[in-house]
PDB file of C-alpha atoms in Angstrom:
ATOM      1  CA  MET A   1     101.302  66.801  99.469  1.00 53.00           C
ATOM      2  CA  ALA A   2     103.341  70.012  99.730  1.00 56.00           C
ATOM      3  CA  GLU A   3     101.460  73.191 100.483  1.00 63.00           C
ATOM      4  CA  GLU A   4     101.100  75.326  97.371  1.00 66.00           C
ATOM      5  CA  ARG A   5     102.651  78.753  97.786  1.00 63.00           C
ATOM      6  CA  LYS A   6     100.770  81.867  96.764  1.00 76.00           C
ATOM      7  CA  HIS A   7     102.123  83.655  93.722  1.00 78.00           C
ATOM      8  CA  TYR A   8     102.903  87.367  94.118  1.00 82.00           C
ATOM      9  CA  ARG A   9     102.297  89.349  90.942  1.00 90.00           C
ATOM     10  CA  PRO A  10     104.598  92.399  90.801  1.00 95.00           C
ATOM     11  CA  SER A  11     103.664  95.932  89.827  1.00 95.00           C
ATOM     12  CA  TRP A  12     105.155  97.178  86.555  1.00 97.00           C
ATOM     13  CA  ASP A  13     107.779  99.169  88.491  1.00 97.00           C
ATOM     14  CA  ASP A  14     108.723  96.073  90.545  1.00 97.00           C
ATOM     15  CA  TYR A  15     108.945  93.971  87.391  1.00 97.00           C
ATOM     16  CA  PHE A  16     111.053  96.332  85.292  1.00 98.00           C
ATOM     17  CA  MET A  17     113.371  97.328  88.151  1.00 97.00           C
ATOM     18  CA  ALA A  18     114.110  93.641  88.816  1.00 96.00           C
ATOM     19  CA  ILE A  19     114.995  93.247  85.143  1.00 97.00           C
ATOM     20  CA  ALA A  20     117.288  96.318  85.298  1.00 97.00           C
ATOM     21  CA  LYS A  21     119.131  94.730  88.232  1.00 96.00           C
ATOM     22  CA  ILE A  22     119.548  91.442  86.354  1.00 96.00           C
ATOM     23  CA  ILE A  23     120.777  93.271  83.255  1.00 97.00           C
ATOM     24  CA  ALA A  24     123.386  95.057  85.401  1.00 96.00           C
ATOM     25  CA  ALA A  25     124.972  91.659  86.096  1.00 96.00           C
ATOM     26  CA  ARG A  26     126.140  91.581  82.442  1.00 95.00           C
ATOM     27  CA  GLY A  27     128.311  94.662  83.031  1.00 94.00           C
ATOM     28  CA  THR A  28     132.003  94.479  82.185  1.00 93.00           C
ATOM     29  CA  CYS A  29     133.333  97.370  84.283  1.00 90.00           C
ATOM     30  CA  ASP A  30     133.727  96.546  87.962  1.00 90.00           C
ATOM     31  CA  ARG A  31     133.667 100.216  88.958  1.00 89.00           C
ATOM     32  CA  LEU A  32     129.849 100.048  88.765  1.00 90.00           C
ATOM     33  CA  TYR A  33     127.482  97.339  87.593  1.00 93.00           C
ATOM     34  CA  ALA A  34     124.603  99.388  86.226  1.00 94.00           C
ATOM     35  CA  GLY A  35     121.667  98.268  84.119  1.00 96.00           C
ATOM     36  CA  SER A  36     118.860  99.992  82.271  1.00 98.00           C
ATOM     37  CA  VAL A  37     115.554  98.942  80.740  1.00 98.00           C
ATOM     38  CA  LEU A  38     113.756 101.166  78.256  1.00 98.00           C
ATOM     39  CA  VAL A  39     110.007 100.575  78.209  1.00 98.00           C
ATOM     40  CA  LYS A  40     107.131 101.894  76.127  1.00 97.00           C
ATOM     41  CA  ASP A  41     103.506 100.948  76.750  1.00 96.00           C
ATOM     42  CA  ASN A  42     104.735  98.412  79.349  1.00 97.00           C
ATOM     43  CA  ARG A  43     106.820  96.638  76.697  1.00 97.00           C
ATOM     44  CA  ILE A  44     110.614  96.423  76.766  1.00 98.00           C
ATOM     45  CA  ILE A  45     112.064  98.177  73.735  1.00 97.00           C
ATOM     46  CA  ALA A  46     115.753  98.047  74.735  1.00 97.00           C
ATOM     47  CA  THR A  47     118.170  97.199  77.528  1.00 98.00           C
ATOM     48  CA  GLY A  48     121.698  98.241  78.377  1.00 97.00           C
ATOM     49  CA  TYR A  49     124.498  97.729  80.856  1.00 96.00           C
ATOM     50  CA  ASN A  50     127.906  99.301  81.465  1.00 94.00           C
ATOM     51  CA  GLY A  51     130.222  97.813  78.871  1.00 93.00           C
ATOM     52  CA  SER A  52     132.624  98.543  76.054  1.00 92.00           C
ATOM     53  CA  PRO A  53     131.426  98.993  72.477  1.00 92.00           C
ATOM     54  CA  ALA A  54     131.021  95.668  70.657  1.00 90.00           C
ATOM     55  CA  GLY A  55     134.332  94.216  69.548  1.00 92.00           C
ATOM     56  CA  LEU A  56     136.500  96.324  71.866  1.00 92.00           C
ATOM     57  CA  PRO A  57     138.234  95.119  75.042  1.00 91.00           C
ATOM     58  CA  HIS A  58     136.333  95.195  78.320  1.00 92.00           C
ATOM     59  CA  CYS A  59     137.620  96.622  81.602  1.00 90.00           C
ATOM     60  CA  ASP A  60     137.333  93.125  83.062  1.00 87.00           C
ATOM     61  CA  ASP A  61     139.861  91.942  80.433  1.00 89.00           C
ATOM     62  CA  SER A  62     142.125  94.951  79.806  1.00 90.00           C
ATOM     63  CA  GLY A  63     141.730  97.208  82.819  1.00 90.00           C
ATOM     64  CA  HIS A  64     140.175 100.614  83.109  1.00 91.00           C
ATOM     65  CA  LEU A  65     140.782 103.530  80.757  1.00 89.00           C
ATOM     66  CA  LEU A  66     140.652 106.466  83.156  1.00 88.00           C
ATOM     67  CA  GLU A  67     140.280 110.167  82.429  1.00 89.00           C
ATOM     68  CA  GLU A  68     139.972 112.524  85.402  1.00 85.00           C
ATOM     69  CA  GLY A  69     139.075 109.612  87.682  1.00 80.00           C
ATOM     70  CA  HIS A  70     136.316 108.268  85.405  1.00 82.00           C
ATOM     71  CA  CYS A  71     136.471 105.101  83.337  1.00 86.00           C
ATOM     72  CA  VAL A  72     135.833 106.055  79.711  1.00 89.00           C
ATOM     73  CA  ARG A  73     136.302 102.582  78.227  1.00 89.00           C
ATOM     74  CA  THR A  74     132.636 101.735  78.776  1.00 92.00           C
ATOM     75  CA  ILE A  75     129.325 103.065  77.576  1.00 94.00           C
ATOM     76  CA  HIS A  76     126.890 103.532  80.454  1.00 94.00           C
ATOM     77  CA  GLY A  77     123.821 101.322  80.754  1.00 96.00           C
ATOM     78  CA  GLU A  78     121.378 104.183  80.069  1.00 97.00           C
ATOM     79  CA  HIS A  79     123.275 105.250  76.959  1.00 96.00           C
ATOM     80  CA  ASN A  80     123.539 101.636  75.785  1.00 96.00           C
ATOM     81  CA  SER A  81     119.768 101.116  76.038  1.00 97.00           C
ATOM     82  CA  LEU A  82     119.151 104.263  73.965  1.00 97.00           C
ATOM     83  CA  LEU A  83     121.740 103.144  71.402  1.00 96.00           C
ATOM     84  CA  GLN A  84     120.188  99.676  71.250  1.00 96.00           C
ATOM     85  CA  ALA A  85     116.770 101.203  70.513  1.00 96.00           C
ATOM     86  CA  ALA A  86     118.350 103.254  67.711  1.00 94.00           C
ATOM     87  CA  ARG A  87     120.139 100.254  66.191  1.00 93.00           C
ATOM     88  CA  GLN A  88     117.061  98.034  66.333  1.00 92.00           C
ATOM     89  CA  GLY A  89     114.832 100.642  64.728  1.00 89.00           C
ATOM     90  CA  GLY A  90     111.105 100.148  64.410  1.00 89.00           C
ATOM     91  CA  THR A  91     110.203 101.996  67.591  1.00 90.00           C
ATOM     92  CA  SER A  92     110.552 105.436  69.077  1.00 95.00           C
ATOM     93  CA  THR A  93     111.956 106.294  72.487  1.00 97.00           C
ATOM     94  CA  ASN A  94     109.697 109.343  72.589  1.00 97.00           C
ATOM     95  CA  GLY A  95     107.363 109.081  75.592  1.00 98.00           C
ATOM     96  CA  SER A  96     109.133 106.023  77.008  1.00 98.00           C
ATOM     97  CA  THR A  97     110.095 105.147  80.575  1.00 98.00           C
ATOM     98  CA  MET A  98     113.614 104.203  81.635  1.00 98.00           C
ATOM     99  CA  TYR A  99     114.273 101.970  84.636  1.00 98.00           C
ATOM    100  CA  THR A 100     117.834 102.184  85.857  1.00 98.00           C
ATOM    101  CA  LYS A 101     119.671 100.768  88.845  1.00 96.00           C
ATOM    102  CA  TYR A 102     121.371 104.127  89.520  1.00 96.00           C
ATOM    103  CA  SER A 103     120.465 107.661  88.508  1.00 96.00           C
ATOM    104  CA  PRO A 104     122.024 108.674  85.182  1.00 96.00           C
ATOM    105  CA  CYS A 105     125.232 110.696  85.047  1.00 94.00           C
ATOM    106  CA  ILE A 106     125.009 114.206  83.589  1.00 95.00           C
ATOM    107  CA  HIS A 107     125.923 112.961  80.087  1.00 95.00           C
ATOM    108  CA  CYS A 108     123.362 110.157  80.119  1.00 96.00           C
ATOM    109  CA  ALA A 109     120.761 112.612  81.449  1.00 98.00           C
ATOM    110  CA  LYS A 110     121.339 114.741  78.336  1.00 98.00           C
ATOM    111  CA  TYR A 111     120.854 111.697  76.084  1.00 98.00           C
ATOM    112  CA  VAL A 112     117.701 110.683  77.961  1.00 98.00           C
ATOM    113  CA  ILE A 113     116.256 114.164  77.465  1.00 98.00           C
ATOM    114  CA  ALA A 114     117.277 114.311  73.791  1.00 98.00           C
ATOM    115  CA  CYS A 115     115.640 110.928  73.116  1.00 97.00           C
ATOM    116  CA  GLY A 116     112.274 112.035  74.526  1.00 98.00           C
ATOM    117  CA  VAL A 117     112.174 109.740  77.553  1.00 98.00           C
ATOM    118  CA  LYS A 118     109.405 111.090  79.785  1.00 98.00           C
ATOM    119  CA  ARG A 119     109.878 109.106  83.000  1.00 98.00           C
ATOM    120  CA  VAL A 120     112.970 107.718  84.728  1.00 98.00           C
ATOM    121  CA  VAL A 121     112.684 105.315  87.666  1.00 98.00           C
ATOM    122  CA  VAL A 122     115.969 104.977  89.562  1.00 98.00           C
ATOM    123  CA  GLY A 123     116.981 102.461  92.189  1.00 96.00           C
ATOM    124  CA  LYS A 124     119.338 104.907  93.866  1.00 95.00           C
ATOM    125  CA  ILE A 125     120.516 108.487  93.386  1.00 95.00           C
ATOM    126  CA  TYR A 126     124.174 108.073  92.453  1.00 89.00           C
ATOM    127  CA  ARG A 127     126.925 110.679  92.719  1.00 85.00           C
ATOM    128  CA  ASN A 128     125.586 113.780  90.954  1.00 87.00           C
ATOM    129  CA  PRO A 129     122.084 114.900  91.969  1.00 92.00           C
ATOM    130  CA  GLN A 130     122.416 117.745  89.425  1.00 96.00           C
ATOM    131  CA  ALA A 131     121.733 115.195  86.685  1.00 96.00           C
ATOM    132  CA  VAL A 132     118.371 114.470  88.335  1.00 97.00           C
ATOM    133  CA  ASP A 133     117.697 118.226  88.528  1.00 97.00           C
ATOM    134  CA  MET A 134     118.513 118.531  84.809  1.00 98.00           C
ATOM    135  CA  LEU A 135     116.048 115.757  83.957  1.00 98.00           C
ATOM    136  CA  LYS A 136     113.306 117.400  86.017  1.00 98.00           C
ATOM    137  CA  GLU A 137     114.018 120.830  84.508  1.00 98.00           C
ATOM    138  CA  ALA A 138     113.510 119.286  81.054  1.00 98.00           C
ATOM    139  CA  GLY A 139     110.121 117.891  82.107  1.00 98.00           C
ATOM    140  CA  VAL A 140     111.217 114.311  82.714  1.00 98.00           C
ATOM    141  CA  SER A 141     109.516 112.707  85.706  1.00 98.00           C
ATOM    142  CA  VAL A 142     112.115 111.171  88.033  1.00 98.00           C
ATOM    143  CA  GLU A 143     111.075 108.699  90.721  1.00 98.00           C
ATOM    144  CA  VAL A 144     113.184 106.789  93.204  1.00 97.00           C
ATOM    145  CA  TYR A 145     111.995 103.182  93.251  1.00 97.00           C
ATOM    146  CA  GLN A 146     110.707 102.006  96.614  1.00 96.00           C
ATOM    147  CA  GLU A 147     111.783  98.433  97.344  1.00 92.00           C
ATOM    148  CA  ASN A 148     108.820  96.105  97.816  1.00 92.00           C
ATOM    149  CA  PRO A 149     109.498  93.467 100.508  1.00 91.00           C
ATOM    150  CA  ASN A 150     106.769  91.163  99.139  1.00 90.00           C
ATOM    151  CA  TRP A 151     108.286  91.274  95.660  1.00 92.00           C
ATOM    152  CA  ASN A 152     111.822  90.852  97.016  1.00 91.00           C
ATOM    153  CA  GLY A 153     110.657  87.721  98.844  1.00 89.00           C
ATOM    154  CA  GLU A 154     109.036  86.431  95.667  1.00 90.00           C
ATOM    155  CA  LEU A 155     112.272  86.999  93.739  1.00 92.00           C
ATOM    156  CA  VAL A 156     114.257  84.996  96.283  1.00 91.00           C
ATOM    157  CA  GLN A 157     111.724  82.188  95.894  1.00 88.00           C
ATOM    158  CA  ILE A 158     111.744  82.388  92.082  1.00 88.00           C
ATOM    159  CA  PHE A 159     115.537  82.198  91.893  1.00 90.00           C
ATOM    160  CA  SER A 160     115.859  79.395  94.426  1.00 90.00           C
ATOM    161  CA  GLU A 161     113.223  77.068  92.960  1.00 87.00           C
ATOM    162  CA  SER A 162     114.192  74.285  90.625  1.00 87.00           C
ATOM    163  CA  ILE A 163     112.814  74.493  87.121  1.00 81.00           C
ATOM    164  CA  PRO A 164     110.366  71.643  86.498  1.00 75.00           C
ATOM    165  CA  GLU A 165     111.542  69.093  83.957  1.00 75.00           C
ATOM    166  CA  ARG A 166     108.074  68.861  82.460  1.00 69.00           C
ATOM    167  CA  ILE A 167     104.459  69.282  83.318  1.00 65.00           C
ATOM    168  CA  ASN A 168     102.374  66.145  82.801  1.00 62.00           C
ATOM    169  CA  GLN A 169      98.621  66.054  83.336  1.00 57.00           C
ATOM    170  CA  GLY A 170      98.700  68.823  85.920  1.00 56.00           C
ATOM    171  CA  GLU A 171     101.568  67.211  87.810  1.00 57.00           C
ATOM    172  CA  ILE A 172     105.046  68.723  87.976  1.00 54.00           C
ATOM    173  CA  LYS A 173     107.795  66.163  87.824  1.00 55.00           C
ATOM    174  CA  MET A 174     111.220  67.224  88.993  1.00 54.00           C
ATOM    175  CA  LYS A 175     114.482  65.781  87.733  1.00 53.00           C
ATOM    176  CA  SER A 176     115.665  62.855  89.819  1.00 52.00           C
ATOM    177  CA  GLY A 177     117.604  63.888  92.912  1.00 51.00           C
ATOM    178  CA  GLU A 178     115.596  67.091  93.420  1.00 48.00           C
TER     179      GLU A 178
END
């Protein structure tokens, strides 16, 4: 009988930052794959990644639309999560927390402030630290996420395990050949 491995339960920051990284994989602009998760009361209220508005061509398909060295074809992940919350309705972003793979640009920082986000957890400070200063000046708590080696190991395990075909009387049966 195989030795049962111990499950590692992540902190909320570990959990939501992992989701932000996965969301970033949906991005359609190869200049930066960024993702954002908007959370209120430890519940996801919206997500976003760098991509073109619905129905318009993506950078991956049509190339970049550059102005002053910046791609303006896409909407940033942070902005997209705020827009998604607005389109869905039924919840407020006021008092929420945003998890984002990279720190917001100056424009996204303004939107974050205007939408009442109170805490931003970033994976990495990216390009313009003045955007972080702007957030802090407006009373938004900004924290740089500290990678958790235990959680990172758990993620590797989670994504490398096969998904059981079914659970039968406490026994996990794998598909044949696994």
